Coordinates of C-alpha atoms in Angstrom, one line a residue:
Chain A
X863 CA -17.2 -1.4 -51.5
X864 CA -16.8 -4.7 -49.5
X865 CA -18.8 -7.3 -50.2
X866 CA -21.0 -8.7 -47.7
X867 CA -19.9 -11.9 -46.3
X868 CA -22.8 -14.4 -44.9
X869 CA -21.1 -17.0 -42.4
X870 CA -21.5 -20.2 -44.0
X871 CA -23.9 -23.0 -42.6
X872 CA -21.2 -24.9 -40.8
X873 CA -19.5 -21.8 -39.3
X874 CA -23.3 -20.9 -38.0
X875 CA -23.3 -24.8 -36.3
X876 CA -19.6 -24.6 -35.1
X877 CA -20.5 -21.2 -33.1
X878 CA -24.3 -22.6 -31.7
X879 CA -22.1 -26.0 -30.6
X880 CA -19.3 -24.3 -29.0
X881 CA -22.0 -21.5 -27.3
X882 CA -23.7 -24.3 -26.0
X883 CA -20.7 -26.1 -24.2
X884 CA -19.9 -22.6 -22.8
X885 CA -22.9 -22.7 -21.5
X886 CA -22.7 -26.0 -20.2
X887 CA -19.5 -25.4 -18.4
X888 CA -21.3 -22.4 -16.7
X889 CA -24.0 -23.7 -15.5
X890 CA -22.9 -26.9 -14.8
X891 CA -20.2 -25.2 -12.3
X892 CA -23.4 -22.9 -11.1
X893 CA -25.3 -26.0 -10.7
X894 CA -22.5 -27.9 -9.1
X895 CA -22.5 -25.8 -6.0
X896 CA -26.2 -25.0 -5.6
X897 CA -27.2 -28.9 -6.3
X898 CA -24.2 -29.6 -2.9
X899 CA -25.9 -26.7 -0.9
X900 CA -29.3 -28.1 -1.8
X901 CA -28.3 -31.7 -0.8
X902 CA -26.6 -31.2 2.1
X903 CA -29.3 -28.3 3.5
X904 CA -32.2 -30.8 2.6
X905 CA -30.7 -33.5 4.6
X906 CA -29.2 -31.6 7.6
X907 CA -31.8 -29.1 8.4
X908 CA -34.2 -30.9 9.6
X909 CA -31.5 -32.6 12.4
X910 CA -30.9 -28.8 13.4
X911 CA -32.3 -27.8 16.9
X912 CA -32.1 -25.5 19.3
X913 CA -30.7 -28.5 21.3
X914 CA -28.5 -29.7 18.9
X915 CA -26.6 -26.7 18.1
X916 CA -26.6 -25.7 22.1
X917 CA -25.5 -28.4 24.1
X918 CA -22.8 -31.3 24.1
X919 CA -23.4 -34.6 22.4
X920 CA -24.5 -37.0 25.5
X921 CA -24.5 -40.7 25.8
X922 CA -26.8 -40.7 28.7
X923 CA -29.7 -39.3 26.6
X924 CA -28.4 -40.8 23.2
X925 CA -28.7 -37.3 21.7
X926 CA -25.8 -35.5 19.6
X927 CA -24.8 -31.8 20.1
X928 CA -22.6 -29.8 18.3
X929 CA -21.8 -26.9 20.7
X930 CA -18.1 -27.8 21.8
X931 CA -17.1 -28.5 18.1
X932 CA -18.5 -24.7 17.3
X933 CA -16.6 -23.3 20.1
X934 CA -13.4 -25.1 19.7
X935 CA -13.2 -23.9 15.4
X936 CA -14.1 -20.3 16.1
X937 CA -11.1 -20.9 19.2
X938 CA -8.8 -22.9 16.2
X939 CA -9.9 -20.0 13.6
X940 CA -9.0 -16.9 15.8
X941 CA -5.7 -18.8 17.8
X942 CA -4.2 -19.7 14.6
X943 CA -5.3 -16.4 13.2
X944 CA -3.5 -14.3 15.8
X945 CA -0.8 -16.5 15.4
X946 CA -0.2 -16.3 11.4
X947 CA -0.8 -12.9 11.3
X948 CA 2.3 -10.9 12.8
X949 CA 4.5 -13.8 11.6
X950 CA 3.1 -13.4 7.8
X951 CA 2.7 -9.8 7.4
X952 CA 6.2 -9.3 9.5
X953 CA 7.5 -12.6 6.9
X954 CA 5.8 -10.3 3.6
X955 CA 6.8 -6.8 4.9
X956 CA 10.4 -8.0 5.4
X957 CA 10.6 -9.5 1.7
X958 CA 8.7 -6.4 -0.3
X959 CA 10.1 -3.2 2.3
X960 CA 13.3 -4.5 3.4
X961 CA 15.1 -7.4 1.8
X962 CA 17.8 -6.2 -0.6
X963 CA 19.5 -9.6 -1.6
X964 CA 17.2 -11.1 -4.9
X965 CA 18.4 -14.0 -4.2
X966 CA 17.1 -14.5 -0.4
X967 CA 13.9 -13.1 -1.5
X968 CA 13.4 -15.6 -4.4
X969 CA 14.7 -18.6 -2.1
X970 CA 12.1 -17.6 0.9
X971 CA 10.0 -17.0 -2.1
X972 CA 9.9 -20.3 -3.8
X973 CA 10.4 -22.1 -0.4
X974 CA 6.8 -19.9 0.9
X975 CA 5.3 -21.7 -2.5
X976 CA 6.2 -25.4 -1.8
X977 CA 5.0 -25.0 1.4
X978 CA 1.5 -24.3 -0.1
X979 CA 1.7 -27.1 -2.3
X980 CA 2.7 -30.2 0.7
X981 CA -0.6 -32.7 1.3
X982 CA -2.1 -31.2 4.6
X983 CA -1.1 -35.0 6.0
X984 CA 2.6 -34.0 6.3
X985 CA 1.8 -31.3 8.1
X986 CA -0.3 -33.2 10.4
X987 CA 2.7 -35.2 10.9
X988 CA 5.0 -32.1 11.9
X989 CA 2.5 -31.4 14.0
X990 CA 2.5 -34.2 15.8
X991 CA 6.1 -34.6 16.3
X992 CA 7.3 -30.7 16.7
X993 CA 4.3 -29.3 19.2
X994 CA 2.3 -32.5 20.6
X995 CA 5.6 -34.3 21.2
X996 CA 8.8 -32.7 21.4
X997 CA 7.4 -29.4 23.0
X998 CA 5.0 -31.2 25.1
X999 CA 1.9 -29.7 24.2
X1000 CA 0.0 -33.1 24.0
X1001 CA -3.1 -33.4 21.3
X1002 CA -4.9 -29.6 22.3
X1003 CA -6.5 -27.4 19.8
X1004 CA -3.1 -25.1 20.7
X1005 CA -1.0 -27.7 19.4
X1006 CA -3.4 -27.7 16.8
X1007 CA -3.5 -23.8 15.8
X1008 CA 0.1 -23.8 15.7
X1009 CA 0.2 -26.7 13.0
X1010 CA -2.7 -24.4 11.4
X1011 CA -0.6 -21.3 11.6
X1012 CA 2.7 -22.8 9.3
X1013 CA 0.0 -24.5 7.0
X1014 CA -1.7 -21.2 6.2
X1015 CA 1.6 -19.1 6.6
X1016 CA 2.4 -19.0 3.0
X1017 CA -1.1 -17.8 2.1
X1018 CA -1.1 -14.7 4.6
X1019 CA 2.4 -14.0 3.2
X1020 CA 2.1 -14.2 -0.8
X1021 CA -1.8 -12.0 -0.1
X1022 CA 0.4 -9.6 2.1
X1023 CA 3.4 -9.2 -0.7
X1024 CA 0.6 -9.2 -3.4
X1025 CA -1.1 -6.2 -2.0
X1026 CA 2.4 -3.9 -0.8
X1027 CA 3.5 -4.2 -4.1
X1028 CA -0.2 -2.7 -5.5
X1029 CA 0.6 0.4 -3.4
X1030 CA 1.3 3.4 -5.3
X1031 CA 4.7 4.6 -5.2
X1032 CA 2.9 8.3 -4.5
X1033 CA 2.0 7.3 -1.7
X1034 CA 5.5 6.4 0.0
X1035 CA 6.9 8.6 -2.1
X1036 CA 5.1 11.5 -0.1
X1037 CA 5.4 10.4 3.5
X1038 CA 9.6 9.9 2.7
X1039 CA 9.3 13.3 1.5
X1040 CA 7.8 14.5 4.4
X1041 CA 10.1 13.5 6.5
X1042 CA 8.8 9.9 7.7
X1043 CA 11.5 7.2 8.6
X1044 CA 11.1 4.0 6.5
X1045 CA 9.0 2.0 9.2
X1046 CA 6.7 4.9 9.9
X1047 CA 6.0 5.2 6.1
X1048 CA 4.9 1.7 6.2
X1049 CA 3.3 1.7 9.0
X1050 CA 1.0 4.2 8.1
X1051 CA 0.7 4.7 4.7
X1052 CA 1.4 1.1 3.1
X1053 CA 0.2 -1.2 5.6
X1054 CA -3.0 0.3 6.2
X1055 CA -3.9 0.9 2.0
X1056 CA -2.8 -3.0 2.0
X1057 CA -5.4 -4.3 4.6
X1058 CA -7.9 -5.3 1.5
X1059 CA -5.2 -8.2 0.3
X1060 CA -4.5 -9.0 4.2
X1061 CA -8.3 -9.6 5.0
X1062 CA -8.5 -11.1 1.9
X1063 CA -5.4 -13.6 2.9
X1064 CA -7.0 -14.0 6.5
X1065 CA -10.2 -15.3 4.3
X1066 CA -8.6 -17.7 2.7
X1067 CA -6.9 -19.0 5.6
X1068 CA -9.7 -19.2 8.1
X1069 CA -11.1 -21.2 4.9
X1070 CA -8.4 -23.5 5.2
X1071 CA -8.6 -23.6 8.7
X1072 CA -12.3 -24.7 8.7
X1073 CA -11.9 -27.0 6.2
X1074 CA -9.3 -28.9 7.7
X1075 CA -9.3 -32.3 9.2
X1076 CA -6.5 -34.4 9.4
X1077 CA -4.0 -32.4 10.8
X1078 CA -7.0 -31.3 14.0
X1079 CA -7.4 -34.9 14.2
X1080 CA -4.0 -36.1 15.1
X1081 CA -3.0 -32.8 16.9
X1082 CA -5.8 -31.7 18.1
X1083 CA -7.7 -34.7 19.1
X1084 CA -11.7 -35.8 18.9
X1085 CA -13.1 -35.2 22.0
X1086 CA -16.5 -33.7 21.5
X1087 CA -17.2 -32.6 25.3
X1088 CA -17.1 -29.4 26.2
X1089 CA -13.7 -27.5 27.2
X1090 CA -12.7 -24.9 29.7
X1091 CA -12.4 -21.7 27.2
X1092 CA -12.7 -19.8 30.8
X1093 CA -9.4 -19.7 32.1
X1094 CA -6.2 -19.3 30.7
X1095 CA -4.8 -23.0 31.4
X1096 CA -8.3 -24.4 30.2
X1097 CA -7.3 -22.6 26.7
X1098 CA -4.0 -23.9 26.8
X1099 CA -5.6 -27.5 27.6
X1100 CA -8.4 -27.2 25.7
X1101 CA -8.3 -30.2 23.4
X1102 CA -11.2 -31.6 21.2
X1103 CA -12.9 -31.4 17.5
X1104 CA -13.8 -28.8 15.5
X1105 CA -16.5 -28.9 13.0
X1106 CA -15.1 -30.8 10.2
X1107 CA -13.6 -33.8 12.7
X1108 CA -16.8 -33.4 14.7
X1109 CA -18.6 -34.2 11.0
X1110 CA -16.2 -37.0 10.2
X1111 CA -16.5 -38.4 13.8
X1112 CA -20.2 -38.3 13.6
X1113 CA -19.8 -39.7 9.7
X1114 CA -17.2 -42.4 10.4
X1115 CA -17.3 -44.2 13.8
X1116 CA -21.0 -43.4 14.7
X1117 CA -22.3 -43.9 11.3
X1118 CA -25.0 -41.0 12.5
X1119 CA -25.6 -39.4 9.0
X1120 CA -28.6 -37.0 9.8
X1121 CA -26.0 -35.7 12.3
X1122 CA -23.5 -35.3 10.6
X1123 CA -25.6 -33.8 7.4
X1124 CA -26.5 -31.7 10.2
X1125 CA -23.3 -30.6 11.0
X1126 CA -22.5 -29.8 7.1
X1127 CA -24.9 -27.3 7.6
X1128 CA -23.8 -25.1 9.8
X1129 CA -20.5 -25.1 7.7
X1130 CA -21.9 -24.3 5.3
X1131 CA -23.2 -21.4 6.7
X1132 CA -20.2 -20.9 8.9
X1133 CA -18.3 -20.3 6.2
X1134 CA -20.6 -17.6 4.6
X1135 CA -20.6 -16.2 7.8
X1136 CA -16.4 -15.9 8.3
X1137 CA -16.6 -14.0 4.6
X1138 CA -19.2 -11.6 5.5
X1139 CA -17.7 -11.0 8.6
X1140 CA -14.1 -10.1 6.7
X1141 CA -15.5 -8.0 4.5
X1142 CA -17.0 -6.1 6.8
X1143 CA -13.9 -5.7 8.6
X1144 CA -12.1 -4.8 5.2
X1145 CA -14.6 -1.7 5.2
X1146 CA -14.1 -0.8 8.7
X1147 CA -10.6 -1.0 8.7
X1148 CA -10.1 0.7 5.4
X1149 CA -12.7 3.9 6.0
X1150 CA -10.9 4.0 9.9
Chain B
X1315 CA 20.7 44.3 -2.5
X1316 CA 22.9 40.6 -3.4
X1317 CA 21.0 37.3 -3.2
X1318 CA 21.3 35.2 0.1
X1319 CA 22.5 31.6 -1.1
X1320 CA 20.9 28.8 0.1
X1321 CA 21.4 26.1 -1.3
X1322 CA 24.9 25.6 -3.6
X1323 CA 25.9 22.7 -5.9
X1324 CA 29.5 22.9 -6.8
X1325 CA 30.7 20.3 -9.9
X1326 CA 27.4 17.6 -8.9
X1327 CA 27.6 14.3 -11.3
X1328 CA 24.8 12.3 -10.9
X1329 CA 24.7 8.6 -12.2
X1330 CA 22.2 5.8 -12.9
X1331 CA 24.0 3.0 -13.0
X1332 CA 26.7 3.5 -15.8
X1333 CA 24.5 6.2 -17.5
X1334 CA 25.5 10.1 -16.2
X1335 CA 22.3 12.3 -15.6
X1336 CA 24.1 15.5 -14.1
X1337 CA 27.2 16.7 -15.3
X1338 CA 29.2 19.4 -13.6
X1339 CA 26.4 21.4 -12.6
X1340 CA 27.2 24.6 -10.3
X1341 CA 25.1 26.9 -9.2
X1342 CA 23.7 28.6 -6.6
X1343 CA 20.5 29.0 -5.6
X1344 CA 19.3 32.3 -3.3
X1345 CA 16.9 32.3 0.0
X1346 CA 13.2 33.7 -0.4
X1347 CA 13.2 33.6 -4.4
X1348 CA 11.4 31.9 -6.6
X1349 CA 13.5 29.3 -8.9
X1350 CA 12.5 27.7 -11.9
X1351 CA 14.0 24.6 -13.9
X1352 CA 13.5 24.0 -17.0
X1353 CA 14.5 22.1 -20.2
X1354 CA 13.2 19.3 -22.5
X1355 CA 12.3 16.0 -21.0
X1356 CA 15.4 13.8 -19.7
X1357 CA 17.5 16.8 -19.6
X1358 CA 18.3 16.2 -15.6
X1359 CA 16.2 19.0 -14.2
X1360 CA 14.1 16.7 -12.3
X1361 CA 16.9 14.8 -11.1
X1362 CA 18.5 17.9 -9.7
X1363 CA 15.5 18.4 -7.7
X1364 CA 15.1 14.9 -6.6
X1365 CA 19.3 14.9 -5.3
X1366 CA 18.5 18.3 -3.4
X1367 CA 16.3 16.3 -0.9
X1368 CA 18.1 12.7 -1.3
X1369 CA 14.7 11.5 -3.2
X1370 CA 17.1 10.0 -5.3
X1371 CA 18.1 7.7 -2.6
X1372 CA 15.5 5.5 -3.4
X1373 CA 17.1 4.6 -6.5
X1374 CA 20.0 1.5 -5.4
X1375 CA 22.1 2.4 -8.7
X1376 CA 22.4 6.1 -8.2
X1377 CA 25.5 7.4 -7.3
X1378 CA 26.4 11.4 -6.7
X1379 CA 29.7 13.3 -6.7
X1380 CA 30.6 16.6 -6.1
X1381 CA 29.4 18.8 -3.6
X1382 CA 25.8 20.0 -2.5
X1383 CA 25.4 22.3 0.4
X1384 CA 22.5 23.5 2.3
X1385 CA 22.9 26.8 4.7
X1386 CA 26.8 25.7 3.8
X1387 CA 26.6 21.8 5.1
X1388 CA 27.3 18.9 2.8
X1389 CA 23.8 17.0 2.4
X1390 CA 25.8 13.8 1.1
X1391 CA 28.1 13.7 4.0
X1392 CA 28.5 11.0 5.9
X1393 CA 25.8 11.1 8.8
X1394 CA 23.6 13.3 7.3
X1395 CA 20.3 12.7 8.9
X1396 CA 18.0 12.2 6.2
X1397 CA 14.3 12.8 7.7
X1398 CA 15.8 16.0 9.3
X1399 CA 17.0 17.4 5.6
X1400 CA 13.8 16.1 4.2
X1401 CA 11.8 18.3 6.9
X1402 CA 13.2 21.3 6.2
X1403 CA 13.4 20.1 2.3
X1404 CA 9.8 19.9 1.4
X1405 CA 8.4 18.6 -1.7
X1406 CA 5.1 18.6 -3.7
X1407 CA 4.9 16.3 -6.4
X1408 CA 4.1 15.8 -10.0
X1409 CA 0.6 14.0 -9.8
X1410 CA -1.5 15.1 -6.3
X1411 CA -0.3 12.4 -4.0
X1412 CA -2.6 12.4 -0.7
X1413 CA -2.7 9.9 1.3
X1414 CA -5.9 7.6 1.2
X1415 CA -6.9 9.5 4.8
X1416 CA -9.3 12.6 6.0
X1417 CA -7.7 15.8 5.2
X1418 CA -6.8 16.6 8.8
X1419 CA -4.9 13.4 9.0
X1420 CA -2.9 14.5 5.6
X1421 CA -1.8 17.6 6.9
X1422 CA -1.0 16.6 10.1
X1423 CA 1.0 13.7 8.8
X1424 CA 4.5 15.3 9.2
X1425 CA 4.1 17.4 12.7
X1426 CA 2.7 13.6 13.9
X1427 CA 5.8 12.1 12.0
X1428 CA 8.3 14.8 13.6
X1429 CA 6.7 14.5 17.2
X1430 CA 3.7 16.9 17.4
X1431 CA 1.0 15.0 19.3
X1432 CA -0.8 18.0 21.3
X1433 CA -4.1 18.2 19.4
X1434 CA -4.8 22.2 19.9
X1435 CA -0.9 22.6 18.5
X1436 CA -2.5 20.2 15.6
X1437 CA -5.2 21.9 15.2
X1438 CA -3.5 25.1 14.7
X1439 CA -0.7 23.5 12.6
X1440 CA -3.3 22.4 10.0
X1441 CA -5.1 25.4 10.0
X1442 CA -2.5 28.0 9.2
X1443 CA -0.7 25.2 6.9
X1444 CA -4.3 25.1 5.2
X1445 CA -4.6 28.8 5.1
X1446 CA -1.1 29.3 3.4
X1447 CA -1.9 27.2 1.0
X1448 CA -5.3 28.9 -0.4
X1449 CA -7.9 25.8 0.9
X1450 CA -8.9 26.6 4.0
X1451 CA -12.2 28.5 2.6
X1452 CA -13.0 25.0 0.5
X1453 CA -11.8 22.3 3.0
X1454 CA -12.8 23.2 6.5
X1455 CA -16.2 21.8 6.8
X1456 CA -14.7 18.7 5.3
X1457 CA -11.6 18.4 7.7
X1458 CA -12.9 14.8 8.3
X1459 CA -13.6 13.4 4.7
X1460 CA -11.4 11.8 2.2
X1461 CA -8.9 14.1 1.4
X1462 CA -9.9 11.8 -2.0
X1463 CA -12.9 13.0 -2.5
X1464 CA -11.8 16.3 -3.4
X1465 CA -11.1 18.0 -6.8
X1466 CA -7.2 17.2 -8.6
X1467 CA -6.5 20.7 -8.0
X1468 CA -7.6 20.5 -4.1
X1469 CA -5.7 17.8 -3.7
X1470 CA -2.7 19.4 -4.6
X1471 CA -3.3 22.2 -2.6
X1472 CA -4.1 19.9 0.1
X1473 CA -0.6 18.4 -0.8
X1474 CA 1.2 21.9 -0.6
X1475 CA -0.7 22.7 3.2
X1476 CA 0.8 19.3 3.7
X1477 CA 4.7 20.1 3.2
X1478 CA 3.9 23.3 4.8
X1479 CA 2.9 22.1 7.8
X1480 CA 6.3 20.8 9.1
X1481 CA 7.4 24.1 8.2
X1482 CA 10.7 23.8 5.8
X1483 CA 12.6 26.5 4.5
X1484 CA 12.8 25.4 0.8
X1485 CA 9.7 24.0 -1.0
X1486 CA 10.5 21.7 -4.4
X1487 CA 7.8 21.7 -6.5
X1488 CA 8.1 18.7 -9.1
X1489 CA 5.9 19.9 -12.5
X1490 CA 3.4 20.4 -9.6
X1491 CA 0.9 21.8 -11.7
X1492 CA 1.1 19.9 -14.8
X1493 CA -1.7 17.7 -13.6
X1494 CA -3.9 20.2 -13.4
X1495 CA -6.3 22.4 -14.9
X1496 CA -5.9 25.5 -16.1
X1497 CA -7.9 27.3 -13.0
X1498 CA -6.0 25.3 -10.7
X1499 CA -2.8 26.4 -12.2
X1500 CA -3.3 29.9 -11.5
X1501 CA -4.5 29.1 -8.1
X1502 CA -1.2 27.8 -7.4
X1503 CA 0.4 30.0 -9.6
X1504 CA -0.8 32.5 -7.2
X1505 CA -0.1 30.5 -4.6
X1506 CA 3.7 30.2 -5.0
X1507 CA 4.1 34.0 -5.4
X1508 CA 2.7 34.5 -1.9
X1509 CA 4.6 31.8 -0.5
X1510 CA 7.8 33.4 -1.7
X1511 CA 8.0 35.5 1.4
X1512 CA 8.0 32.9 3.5
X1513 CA 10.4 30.1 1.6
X1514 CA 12.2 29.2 -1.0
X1515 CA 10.5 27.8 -3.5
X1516 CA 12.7 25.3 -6.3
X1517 CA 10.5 24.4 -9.1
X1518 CA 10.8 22.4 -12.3
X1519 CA 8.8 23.0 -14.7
X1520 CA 7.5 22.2 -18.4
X1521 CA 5.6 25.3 -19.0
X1522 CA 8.2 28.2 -20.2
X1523 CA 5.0 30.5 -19.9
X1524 CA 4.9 29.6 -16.4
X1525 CA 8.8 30.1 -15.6
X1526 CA 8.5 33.2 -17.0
X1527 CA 5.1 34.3 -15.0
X1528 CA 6.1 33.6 -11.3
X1529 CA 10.0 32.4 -11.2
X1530 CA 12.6 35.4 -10.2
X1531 CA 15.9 33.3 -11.6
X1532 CA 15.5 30.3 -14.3
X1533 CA 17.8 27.5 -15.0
X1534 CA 17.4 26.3 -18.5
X1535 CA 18.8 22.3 -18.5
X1536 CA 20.1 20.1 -21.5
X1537 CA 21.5 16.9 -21.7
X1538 CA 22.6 16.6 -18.0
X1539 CA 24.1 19.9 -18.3
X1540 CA 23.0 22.9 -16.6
X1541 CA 23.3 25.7 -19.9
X1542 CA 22.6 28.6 -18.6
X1543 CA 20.9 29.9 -15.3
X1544 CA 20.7 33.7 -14.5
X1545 CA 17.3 36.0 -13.7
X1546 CA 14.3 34.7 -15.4
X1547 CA 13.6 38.1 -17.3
X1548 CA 16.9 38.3 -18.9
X1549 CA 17.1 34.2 -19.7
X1550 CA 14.0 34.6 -21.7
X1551 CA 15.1 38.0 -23.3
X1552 CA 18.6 37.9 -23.8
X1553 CA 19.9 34.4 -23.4
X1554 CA 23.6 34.3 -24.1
X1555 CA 23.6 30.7 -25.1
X1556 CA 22.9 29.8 -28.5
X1557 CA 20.9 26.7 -27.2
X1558 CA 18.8 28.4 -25.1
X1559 CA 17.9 30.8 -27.4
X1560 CA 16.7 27.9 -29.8
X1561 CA 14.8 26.3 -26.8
X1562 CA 13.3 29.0 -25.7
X1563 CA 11.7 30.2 -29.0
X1564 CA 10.5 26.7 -29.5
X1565 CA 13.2 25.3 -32.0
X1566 CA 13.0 22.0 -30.1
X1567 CA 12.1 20.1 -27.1

C-alpha cells in the first residue's frame, strides 16, 4: 500500500504564494482594462451631446463637434477595407492554392512578416512620398486608406492563409472529384468555409485602422470640417481627421481635454461596435 | 454472355517519389458489375482507385506508367481533360465529405459545376439523384438544412446522390462504408446492388464479408501487386494463389 504523503508546510506556502500572483496577474490585466474604460467613460461622458456628436466643431460658437471625424474613420475603415481585401485574400489564396516554388512562398512569407513588424511612422512616410506626392493625391483620407491598406495587408493575408490551410482536405477533395476546376473548388468550397479567419483578419485591421494616427495625420490631414462624402470627386477630395487625430487635435493643440475625453468615448465604443458588427457578418456569411 | 470492358490497366507502375506503389498491374474491369478491391492496408488498392480518376494528381511526387484506358482512351495522355474524366469518374469517399452547405446545394454542386443552371432541370436533377441513392424519403423536407446536420450514414448517402447527380458511368467507392454503422452499411450495401444496373461501381474495401455480399468480380491486392483477380465467388472459394488463400482465411492482414 502507498503511504500517504502530506505536502510539507513550505510546499503548502510555495503553492498559496504562487496562486496568489496568478491571481494577481489576472485581475490586475482584468482590472487594467476596466479601470481605462472607467476613466476615460467618467471623464468623456458627460462632454457627449446630441450636439457634440452631430455637428462640426465651430469657432463662431466656441463649441467642438465630432461629426466629420466619425464620418471620415467609418470612410478610412470601409475605403481601406475594400482596398486590402481583394489584394490580401487574392495575395493569401495565391501563396496556399497556387504557388508551387517553397522558396517564393517563404520569401513573400517572411517579407508579409516584416512588414507587420515596421513602426507605423515609416509607413506614414511612404505615404507621404508614394500617394500624396508622387501620384498626386495631396493629404486626402484616399491617400490615407491606401497607406492603411499596405499597413494592414500582411494581417488580412497571414488570417487568410491561416484559415485555407484549416480547410479539410474532404472538402476539396470532393468538389475535384466531382468534377470542379481548381478555382471553382476554391471559390466555393474553400473560400466560403474560410470567411471566419477573413472576418476575423478584417477585425483586426479595421482595429488597426481606428487606432491609427500618425500615418492619417501626415496623409490624411487634420481638417475637422465637414467633407463632401456626396459625390464621387468630394470622396476622392475628401481630406480631414478621423477619430484618433480628431482626439489628438483636440488633446494637443487645443488643450480641450473634456473634448477630447469625449472623443475617447465614442472609440471606445466604436470599437465594440466594429467587432459586433463582424461577428455578425461572420454568421451571416457563413449560414448564407 | 462475356463481360463488356470498361475500364483496362495494362502493366500500370505507380510511384511516390522513389517508393513504387503499383507494380505491373493488368486487368480489366467490365461495364455494369460490381468490383471489389481488397487486400491488407498499403497494399495499393486504394491507389488504384485514386489513379483511375487522376485523384492521384494531387500528389506533386506521383508519377504513373503504363497504360490505363477508359471506353479504350488513354486517361494519362497528353490533353486529357481532367474535370470531363472526373465527371463521368465519380467518387464517394472514405469518411462522408459534404460540403458545409444545404443539402440541395450538395447535390446540385456538379450539374452547377458542369453548367446546369435551369432551376426546374435542378430540381429534377437532385431529386432523382436523391431517389437513387435511397434518401429522398429522409431528406426532402430538409432540402434547405445543413446537409451537416444529418446522421454519418445520411451524409454518405447524401454524398453518393451527390456523384450521381452529374451522372458518370463508373462510381469509385473509397472504404465508403467503413465509417459507418452497421445499419448504414446495409443501407448502402443495398444501395450499390441497385445501382449496378445503372453503373459501374469500383470499390475498395476492408470488409472481405462485404466483397463477398455485393461484389460480382474481386481483386485481392498485396504489396503493390495485384495477386489475383477473377469472380468474387470463386476468389473466396477456390483461390489459386497460395497468398490469397492465407488472406482470405485470415492468416494475416
Amino acid at each position: 500500500m502507498a503511504r500517504m504523503r502530506w505536502p510539507s508546510p513550505r510546499r503548502g506556502l510555495f503553492n498559496a504564494v504562487l496562486r496568489l500572483l496568478l491571481w494577481l496577474s489576472a485581475a490586475l490585466t482584468g482590472g487594467l482594462l476596466v479601470a481605462i474604460v472607467c476613466y476615460v467613460c467618467y471623464r468623456g461622458l458627460p462632454g457627449l451631446s446630441w450636439q457634440f456628436l452631430s455637428s462640426a466643431e465651430s469657432i463662431l460658437q466656441g463649441t467642438a463637434g465630432i461629426l466629420p471625424s466619425i464620418f471620415n474613420t467609418l470612410y478610412v475603415i470601409i475605403l481601406s477595407l475594400l482596398i486590402v481585401l481583394p489584394l490580401g485574400v487574392g495575395a493569401a489564396v495565391y501563396l496556399t492554392e497556387y504557388a508551387r516554388s517553397r522558396r517564393l512562398t517563404a520569401m513573400i512569407e517572411f517579407a508579409a512578416e516584416t512588414l507587420a513588424g515596421i513602426p507605423s511612422m515609416i509607413y506614414a512616410l511612404v505615404g507621404v512620398i508614394l500617394f500624396c506626392t508622387a501620384l498626386g493625391l495631396q493629404k486626402t483620407l484616399l491617400a490615407g486608406s491606401l497607406t492603411l491598406a499596405i499597413m494592414t495587408l500582411p494581417t488580412i493575408v497571414r488570417a487568410t492563409q491561416e484559415s485555407l490551410k484549416t480547410v479539410p482536405k474532404a472538402y476539396r477533395e470532393g468538389a475535384l472529384g466531382l468534377g470542379a476546376g481548381k478555382w471553382r473548388m476554391i471559390r466555393t468550397v474553400v473560400l466560403p468555409s474560410s470567411v471566419d479567419g477573413i472576418v476575423t483578419g478584417c477585425i483586426l485591421a479595421a482595429g488597426r485602422v481606428v487606432g491609427e494616427t500618425a500615418v492619417l495625420m501626415y496623409t490624411a490631414g487634420l481638417s475637422t470640417a465637414m467633407q463632401d462624402f456626396s459625390t464621387i470627386q468630394g470622396l476622392m477630395k475628401a481630406s480631414g481627421s478621423t477619430l484618433t487625430v480628431a482626439l489628438y487635435v483636440y488633446a494637443k493643440e487645443r488643450a480641450d481635454f473634456a473634448a477630447a475625453f469625449s472623443v475617447a468615448t465614442v472609440l471606445l465604443f466604436l470599437t465594440v461596435l466594429i467587432n459586433l458588427a463582424a461577428s455578425l457578418a461572420g454568421k451571416c456569411l457563413r449560414r448564407g | 454472355m462475356p463481360d463488356k470492358t470498361i475500364l483496362s490497366a495494362k502493366d500500370l507502375d505507380f510511384f511516390y517519389g522513389p517508393a513504387q506503389a503499383l507494380r505491373h498491374i493488368t486487368a480489366n474491369i467490365p461495364a455494369n458489375q460490381v468490383t471489389a478491391f481488397i487486400g491488407p492496408s498499403g497494399c495499393g488498392k486504394s491507389t488504384f482507385l485514386r489513379t483511375i480518376n487522376r485523384m492521384n494528381d494531387l500528389i506533386p511526387i506521383a508519377r504513373v506508367t503504363g497504360s490505363l484506358t477508359f471506353h479504350g482512351r488513354d486517361i494519362y495522355a497528353p490533353g486529357v481533360d481532367v474535370t470531363a474524366l472526373r465527371r463521368q469518374i465519380g467518387m464517394v469517399f472514405q469518411k462522408p465529405n459534404p460540403f458545409p452547405m444545404s443539402v440541395y446545394d450538395n447535390v446540385a454542386y456538379g450539374p452547377r459545376t458542369h453548367g446546369t443552371c435551369d432551376r426546374a432541370k435542378l430540381d429534377a436533377i437532385v431529386e432523382d439523384s436523391l431517389r437513387a441513392a435511397a434518401i429522398w424519403d429522409e431528406v426532402k423536407d430538409r432540402l434547405k438544412k445543413s446537409a451537416l446536420s444529418l446522421s454519418g450514414g445520411q451524409q454518405q448517402r447524401v454524398c453518393i446522390a451527390r456523384a450521381l447527380a452529374v451522372r458518370p458511368e463508373v462510381l469509385l467507392m473509397d472504404e465508403a462504408t467503413s465509417a459507418l454503422d452497421p445499419i448504414s452499411t446495409a443501407k448502402i450495401e443495398d444501395l450499390i446492388l441497385e445501382l449496378r444496373e445503372r453503373f459501374t461501381i469500383i470499390m475498395v474495401t476492408h470488409n472481405m464479408q462485404q466483397a463477398a455480399r455485393i461484389s460480382d468480380k474481386t481483386a485481392f491486392f498485396l504489396m503493390g501487386e495485384l495477386i489475383e483477380y477473377t469472380a468474387t465467388e470463386r476468389l473466396f472459394s477456390m483461390p489459386r494463389d497460395k497468398r490469397t488463400e492465407d488472406y482470405i482465411t485470415g492468416r494475416f492482414g
